[in-house]
XYZ file of C-alpha atoms in Angstrom:
367
model
C 0.000 0.000 0.000
C 1.422 3.352 -1.014
C 1.486 5.733 1.920
C 2.707 9.291 2.519
C 3.293 10.805 5.951
C 3.987 14.493 6.474
C 4.777 15.693 9.993
C 6.725 18.232 11.977
C 6.224 21.477 13.783
C 7.743 23.838 11.219
C 6.697 22.685 7.739
C 5.615 25.816 5.848
C 4.646 27.395 2.551
C 3.536 24.586 0.254
C 3.184 20.818 -0.032
C 3.454 20.823 -3.784
C 7.206 20.198 -3.685
C 6.444 16.703 -2.373
C 4.525 15.857 -5.497
C 6.880 17.201 -8.203
C 7.692 13.748 -9.429
C 6.260 11.535 -12.112
C 3.956 12.541 -14.909
C 1.695 15.406 -13.838
C 3.480 15.727 -10.471
C 1.053 13.333 -8.719
C 1.134 9.870 -7.078
C -1.397 7.755 -8.997
C -0.981 4.766 -6.605
C -1.033 6.645 -3.277
C -3.710 5.144 -0.989
C -3.053 6.752 2.437
C -1.986 10.350 3.103
C -1.306 11.773 6.624
C -0.438 15.394 7.490
C 0.029 16.008 11.224
C 1.313 18.805 13.473
C 2.354 21.271 10.788
C 1.051 24.539 12.312
C 2.519 26.839 9.614
C 1.235 24.864 6.651
C -0.784 27.059 4.267
C -0.119 25.622 0.806
C -2.261 23.682 -1.631
C -2.886 19.947 -1.630
C -2.328 17.802 -4.716
C -5.296 17.919 -7.029
C -5.452 14.367 -8.358
C -4.863 11.336 -6.163
C -7.156 8.808 -7.834
C -6.255 5.853 -5.575
C -6.427 7.696 -2.228
C -8.745 5.904 0.247
C -7.621 7.436 3.581
C -6.777 11.074 4.328
C -5.886 12.511 7.768
C -5.045 16.162 8.479
C -4.394 17.067 12.108
C -2.805 20.017 13.911
C -2.558 22.316 10.860
C -4.341 25.355 12.264
C -3.411 27.771 9.471
C -4.468 25.538 6.612
C -7.240 27.377 4.748
C -7.393 25.559 1.429
C -10.381 23.706 0.071
C -9.955 19.980 -0.387
C -9.781 18.670 -3.945
C -12.141 15.968 -5.174
C -11.085 12.556 -3.903
C -13.718 10.156 -5.233
C -12.061 7.023 -3.778
C -11.567 8.297 -0.192
C -13.466 6.177 2.339
C -11.943 7.506 5.590
C -11.410 11.209 6.310
C -10.009 12.694 9.544
C -9.848 16.474 10.068
C -8.760 17.698 13.518
C -7.557 21.236 14.289
C -7.065 22.102 10.652
C -8.084 25.743 10.279
C -10.959 26.516 7.962
C -10.676 23.423 5.791
C -13.921 21.886 7.040
C -16.051 24.769 5.803
C -14.533 24.366 2.346
C -15.366 20.698 1.915
C -17.604 19.855 -1.026
C -18.916 16.415 -0.237
C -19.995 15.945 -3.835
C -16.314 15.198 -4.444
C -16.246 12.462 -1.755
C -18.628 10.011 -3.317
C -17.198 6.971 -1.461
C -16.827 8.514 2.019
C -17.945 6.162 4.814
C -16.050 7.376 7.912
C -15.531 10.965 9.110
C -13.629 12.205 12.203
C -13.909 15.966 12.804
C -13.489 18.720 15.379
C -15.467 21.979 15.442
C -18.384 20.599 13.474
C -19.996 24.055 13.469
C -18.134 24.538 10.180
C -19.942 21.619 8.571
C -23.145 22.260 6.685
C -24.081 18.677 5.901
C -22.973 15.067 6.002
C -22.331 13.009 2.909
C -25.366 10.799 2.264
C -23.443 7.520 2.374
C -21.652 8.191 5.679
C -21.858 5.335 8.182
C -19.306 6.325 10.872
C -19.018 9.796 12.491
C -16.712 10.953 15.306
C -17.152 14.463 16.755
C -14.364 15.934 18.913
C -13.996 19.042 21.100
C -17.223 20.876 20.316
C -19.190 23.197 22.588
C -22.991 23.271 22.224
C -22.790 20.316 19.909
C -26.540 19.843 19.536
C -27.218 22.481 16.841
C -24.631 21.354 14.272
C -25.386 17.720 15.111
C -29.080 18.223 14.354
C -28.288 20.028 11.124
C -25.978 17.281 9.924
C -28.282 14.419 10.855
C -31.011 15.902 8.694
C -28.871 15.199 5.623
C -27.995 11.631 6.602
C -30.481 8.895 7.394
C -28.053 5.952 7.318
C -25.602 6.743 10.133
C -24.718 3.594 12.091
C -21.737 4.515 14.304
C -21.563 7.739 16.317
C -18.721 8.781 18.646
C -18.805 11.977 20.734
C -15.588 13.076 22.486
C -14.910 16.074 24.728
C -18.128 17.859 23.762
C -20.880 19.569 25.725
C -24.643 19.919 25.358
C -26.756 22.934 26.298
C -30.274 21.688 25.455
C -32.245 18.643 24.393
C -31.975 17.460 20.822
C -34.906 18.292 18.577
C -36.543 16.360 15.744
C -36.500 13.001 17.448
C -32.959 13.032 18.819
C -30.381 10.574 17.503
C -31.172 8.429 14.461
C -32.730 5.033 15.080
C -30.327 3.527 12.514
C -27.447 3.614 15.048
C -25.643 0.355 15.790
C -23.062 1.892 18.137
C -22.947 4.994 20.342
C -19.791 5.952 22.279
C -19.490 9.051 24.466
C -16.226 10.154 26.105
C -15.603 12.972 28.604
C -18.575 15.083 27.584
C -20.602 17.504 29.701
C -24.317 18.018 30.345
C -25.165 14.556 29.062
C -28.601 14.686 30.647
C -29.693 16.663 27.597
C -28.799 13.717 25.398
C -29.164 10.581 27.492
C -32.482 11.126 29.239
C -34.395 11.182 25.978
C -32.151 8.707 24.199
C -32.585 6.029 26.881
C -36.359 6.312 26.622
C -36.485 5.852 22.863
C -36.726 2.636 20.902
C -33.468 1.941 19.066
C -34.054 -1.317 17.215
C -30.518 -1.704 15.800
C -28.270 -0.468 18.624
C -25.717 -3.141 19.577
C -23.077 -1.254 21.593
C -23.385 1.593 24.089
C -20.346 3.101 25.847
C -20.392 6.066 28.233
C -17.081 7.222 29.691
C -15.796 10.069 31.784
C -16.726 13.385 33.203
C -20.512 13.425 33.134
C -21.225 14.845 36.586
C -24.845 15.781 35.973
C -26.546 12.378 36.128
C -27.010 10.343 39.289
C -29.073 7.520 37.778
C -29.666 5.689 34.502
C -32.627 3.580 33.484
C -32.387 1.416 30.364
C -34.934 -0.218 28.141
C -36.089 -0.679 24.527
C -32.758 -1.793 23.027
C -33.635 -5.266 21.712
C -30.271 -5.833 19.966
C -27.941 -4.305 22.557
C -25.184 -6.827 23.317
C -22.445 -4.670 24.922
C -22.872 -2.033 27.631
C -19.913 -0.148 29.123
C -20.070 2.608 31.741
C -16.945 4.070 33.344
C -15.725 6.983 35.473
C -19.126 8.575 36.127
C -18.429 9.922 39.592
C -21.962 11.036 40.475
C -23.736 7.920 39.297
C -25.515 6.312 42.254
C -27.890 3.828 40.651
C -28.245 1.920 37.427
C -31.498 0.195 36.536
C -32.028 -2.272 33.726
C -35.573 -3.409 33.075
C -36.942 -5.958 30.650
C -40.080 -4.511 29.079
C -41.389 -5.811 25.770
C -38.648 -5.178 23.159
C -36.260 -4.316 26.000
C -32.689 -5.489 26.656
C -33.257 -9.020 25.492
C -29.824 -9.525 23.871
C -27.437 -8.025 26.444
C -24.395 -10.305 26.779
C -21.554 -8.164 28.134
C -21.663 -5.510 30.868
C -18.667 -3.566 32.174
C -18.836 -0.957 34.959
C -15.725 0.836 36.152
C -14.713 3.824 38.244
C -18.208 4.831 39.400
C -17.139 5.729 42.925
C -20.623 6.591 44.242
C -22.525 3.756 42.612
C -24.542 1.891 45.236
C -27.028 -0.221 43.295
C -27.428 -1.928 39.961
C -30.905 -3.186 39.137
C -30.750 -6.338 37.017
C -33.462 -8.950 36.638
C -32.183 -11.829 38.764
C -32.546 -15.554 38.358
C -36.088 -16.777 39.196
C -36.687 -13.830 41.456
C -38.771 -10.673 41.608
C -35.943 -8.902 43.371
C -33.484 -7.153 41.016
C -29.827 -7.778 41.650
C -28.257 -5.081 43.795
C -31.466 -3.061 43.940
C -33.020 -1.674 47.078
C -36.632 -1.850 45.848
C -38.813 -4.791 44.800
C -40.306 -4.935 41.315
C -41.776 -7.651 39.162
C -40.001 -8.630 35.978
C -41.360 -10.737 33.152
C -38.323 -12.979 32.808
C -34.691 -13.161 33.794
C -31.970 -11.388 31.840
C -30.859 -14.750 30.514
C -28.759 -13.282 27.695
C -26.177 -11.674 30.020
C -23.005 -13.758 30.016
C -20.248 -11.398 31.218
C -20.410 -8.981 34.152
C -17.393 -6.918 35.242
C -17.434 -4.516 38.205
C -14.318 -2.384 38.623
C -13.471 0.421 41.097
C -16.952 0.879 42.568
C -16.155 1.075 46.311
C -19.737 1.750 47.493
C -21.451 -1.029 45.556
C -23.444 -3.475 47.687
C -24.795 -6.980 47.066
C -28.168 -8.091 48.475
C -29.174 -11.673 49.093
C -30.522 -12.482 45.617
C -28.868 -13.980 42.582
C -27.583 -13.276 39.119
C -28.963 -13.699 35.610
C -29.206 -17.381 34.864
C -26.663 -17.812 32.050
C -23.807 -15.778 33.521
C -20.506 -17.275 32.396
C -17.956 -14.742 33.588
C -17.948 -12.606 36.741
C -15.102 -10.234 37.619
C -14.913 -7.960 40.675
C -12.034 -5.523 41.108
C -11.508 -2.984 43.911
C -15.092 -3.040 45.146
C -14.462 -2.783 48.864
C -17.949 -3.704 50.036
C -18.333 -6.746 47.800
C -16.938 -9.457 50.049
C -17.721 -12.965 48.757
C -20.285 -14.724 50.890
C -22.567 -17.752 50.879
C -25.739 -15.841 50.094
C -24.459 -14.817 46.675
C -25.499 -18.289 45.586
C -22.804 -18.629 42.932
C -22.695 -22.390 43.411
C -26.127 -22.613 41.753
C -24.898 -21.231 38.444
C -23.859 -24.155 36.305
C -22.941 -21.881 33.407
C -20.376 -19.857 35.430
C -16.898 -20.902 34.301
C -14.801 -17.778 34.953
C -14.552 -15.964 38.290
C -12.011 -13.314 39.193
C -11.715 -11.227 42.337
C -9.026 -8.619 42.886
C -8.567 -5.938 45.535
C -10.994 -4.704 48.144
C -12.688 -7.242 50.432
C -11.038 -5.930 53.582
C -11.037 -8.469 56.386
C -11.525 -11.456 54.094
C -9.271 -14.173 55.572
C -10.640 -17.315 53.897
C -11.770 -17.690 50.307
C -13.593 -19.442 48.884
C -15.657 -20.970 51.633
C -17.131 -24.444 51.259
C -19.483 -24.724 48.274
C -19.326 -21.013 47.571
C -18.315 -21.457 43.930
C -19.647 -23.826 41.243
C -17.614 -26.976 40.669
C -17.435 -26.502 36.897
C -15.217 -23.382 37.040
C -12.460 -23.470 34.436
C -10.760 -20.209 35.521
C -10.380 -18.858 39.060
C -8.202 -15.807 39.771
C -7.597 -14.346 43.232
C -5.292 -11.364 43.702
C -4.529 -8.385 45.936
C -6.502 -9.582 48.979
C -4.235 -8.338 51.762
C -5.986 -10.172 54.625
C -6.361 -13.543 52.896
C -4.809 -16.336 55.006
C -6.171 -19.592 53.602
C -7.709 -21.220 50.526
C -9.651 -24.335 51.570
C -8.936 -27.588 49.735
C -12.635 -27.988 48.988
C -13.920 -24.984 47.028
């Protein structure tokens, strides 16, 4: 694969000197082109790169040129690159599938065939996001990084075509999540929420029939997480990862053959167990408590790391779960001197990991 990389803090004037070779001064076989951290760059880009499929321009704040037509480009990344975004004519990017941008206020529309969009470092992101989504009804993957919201989204919020939504270190997420979590998203498979959202203390999920992966991390104010199983709810959830939620006390999951949700303080009736959940990981949640009820029936992997109040005990009932083959416990559990106690774990475990338990004195021969 032909590839060109241009980088450095002091490249200036023009890029054309790089392309003064061959007939017409172009690279007809060039497929990937990267320009990064060239803050004085102001020159033109090559006009004809017929084989180019990936273009990345980053850290070129003075670049003001309009991009030429690149009909073969499928992946485009534009971060901190002056006024280039406002000059883009998407009619010249007929194959574009993936776009990574900052300051999307410069964008007027999205190319109609775009499937993957990443938005970075944007204040009041809702207005340009709404404007762009109007021109694209096929978006499947949306990533929002270091952005902030100032109001609720209009016109139905995020598109129901999404298969994946990832949010990192963004502010005022209540304006996005409260409506999003209430809506029916029939194709969503992955949902990830990370970082400095300090405005929400609770989440309630439902109506994501194809959701298989859920990841929540570093939400310091989150106190409770509730997962219900209404009709067309979370019937496909297989993997759940929770990390760094230092004030999280309860997680409401439909438990095995029980009307009491796992880790929840209130009683509620559920239609059936969350039998699809196979992997549950709890990491750095020091306030999280277990009650006396069980887990979803088909759980295969359970990992607990640095959750100080989650000391293993008989009333967890792990020995009843014939599908559980992987159990890992690490950190926390102050005062735990013996683990596991008799019949605490199922006999069909294939992987057992115990680490960083400072008070542990004995591991019984019969586990």
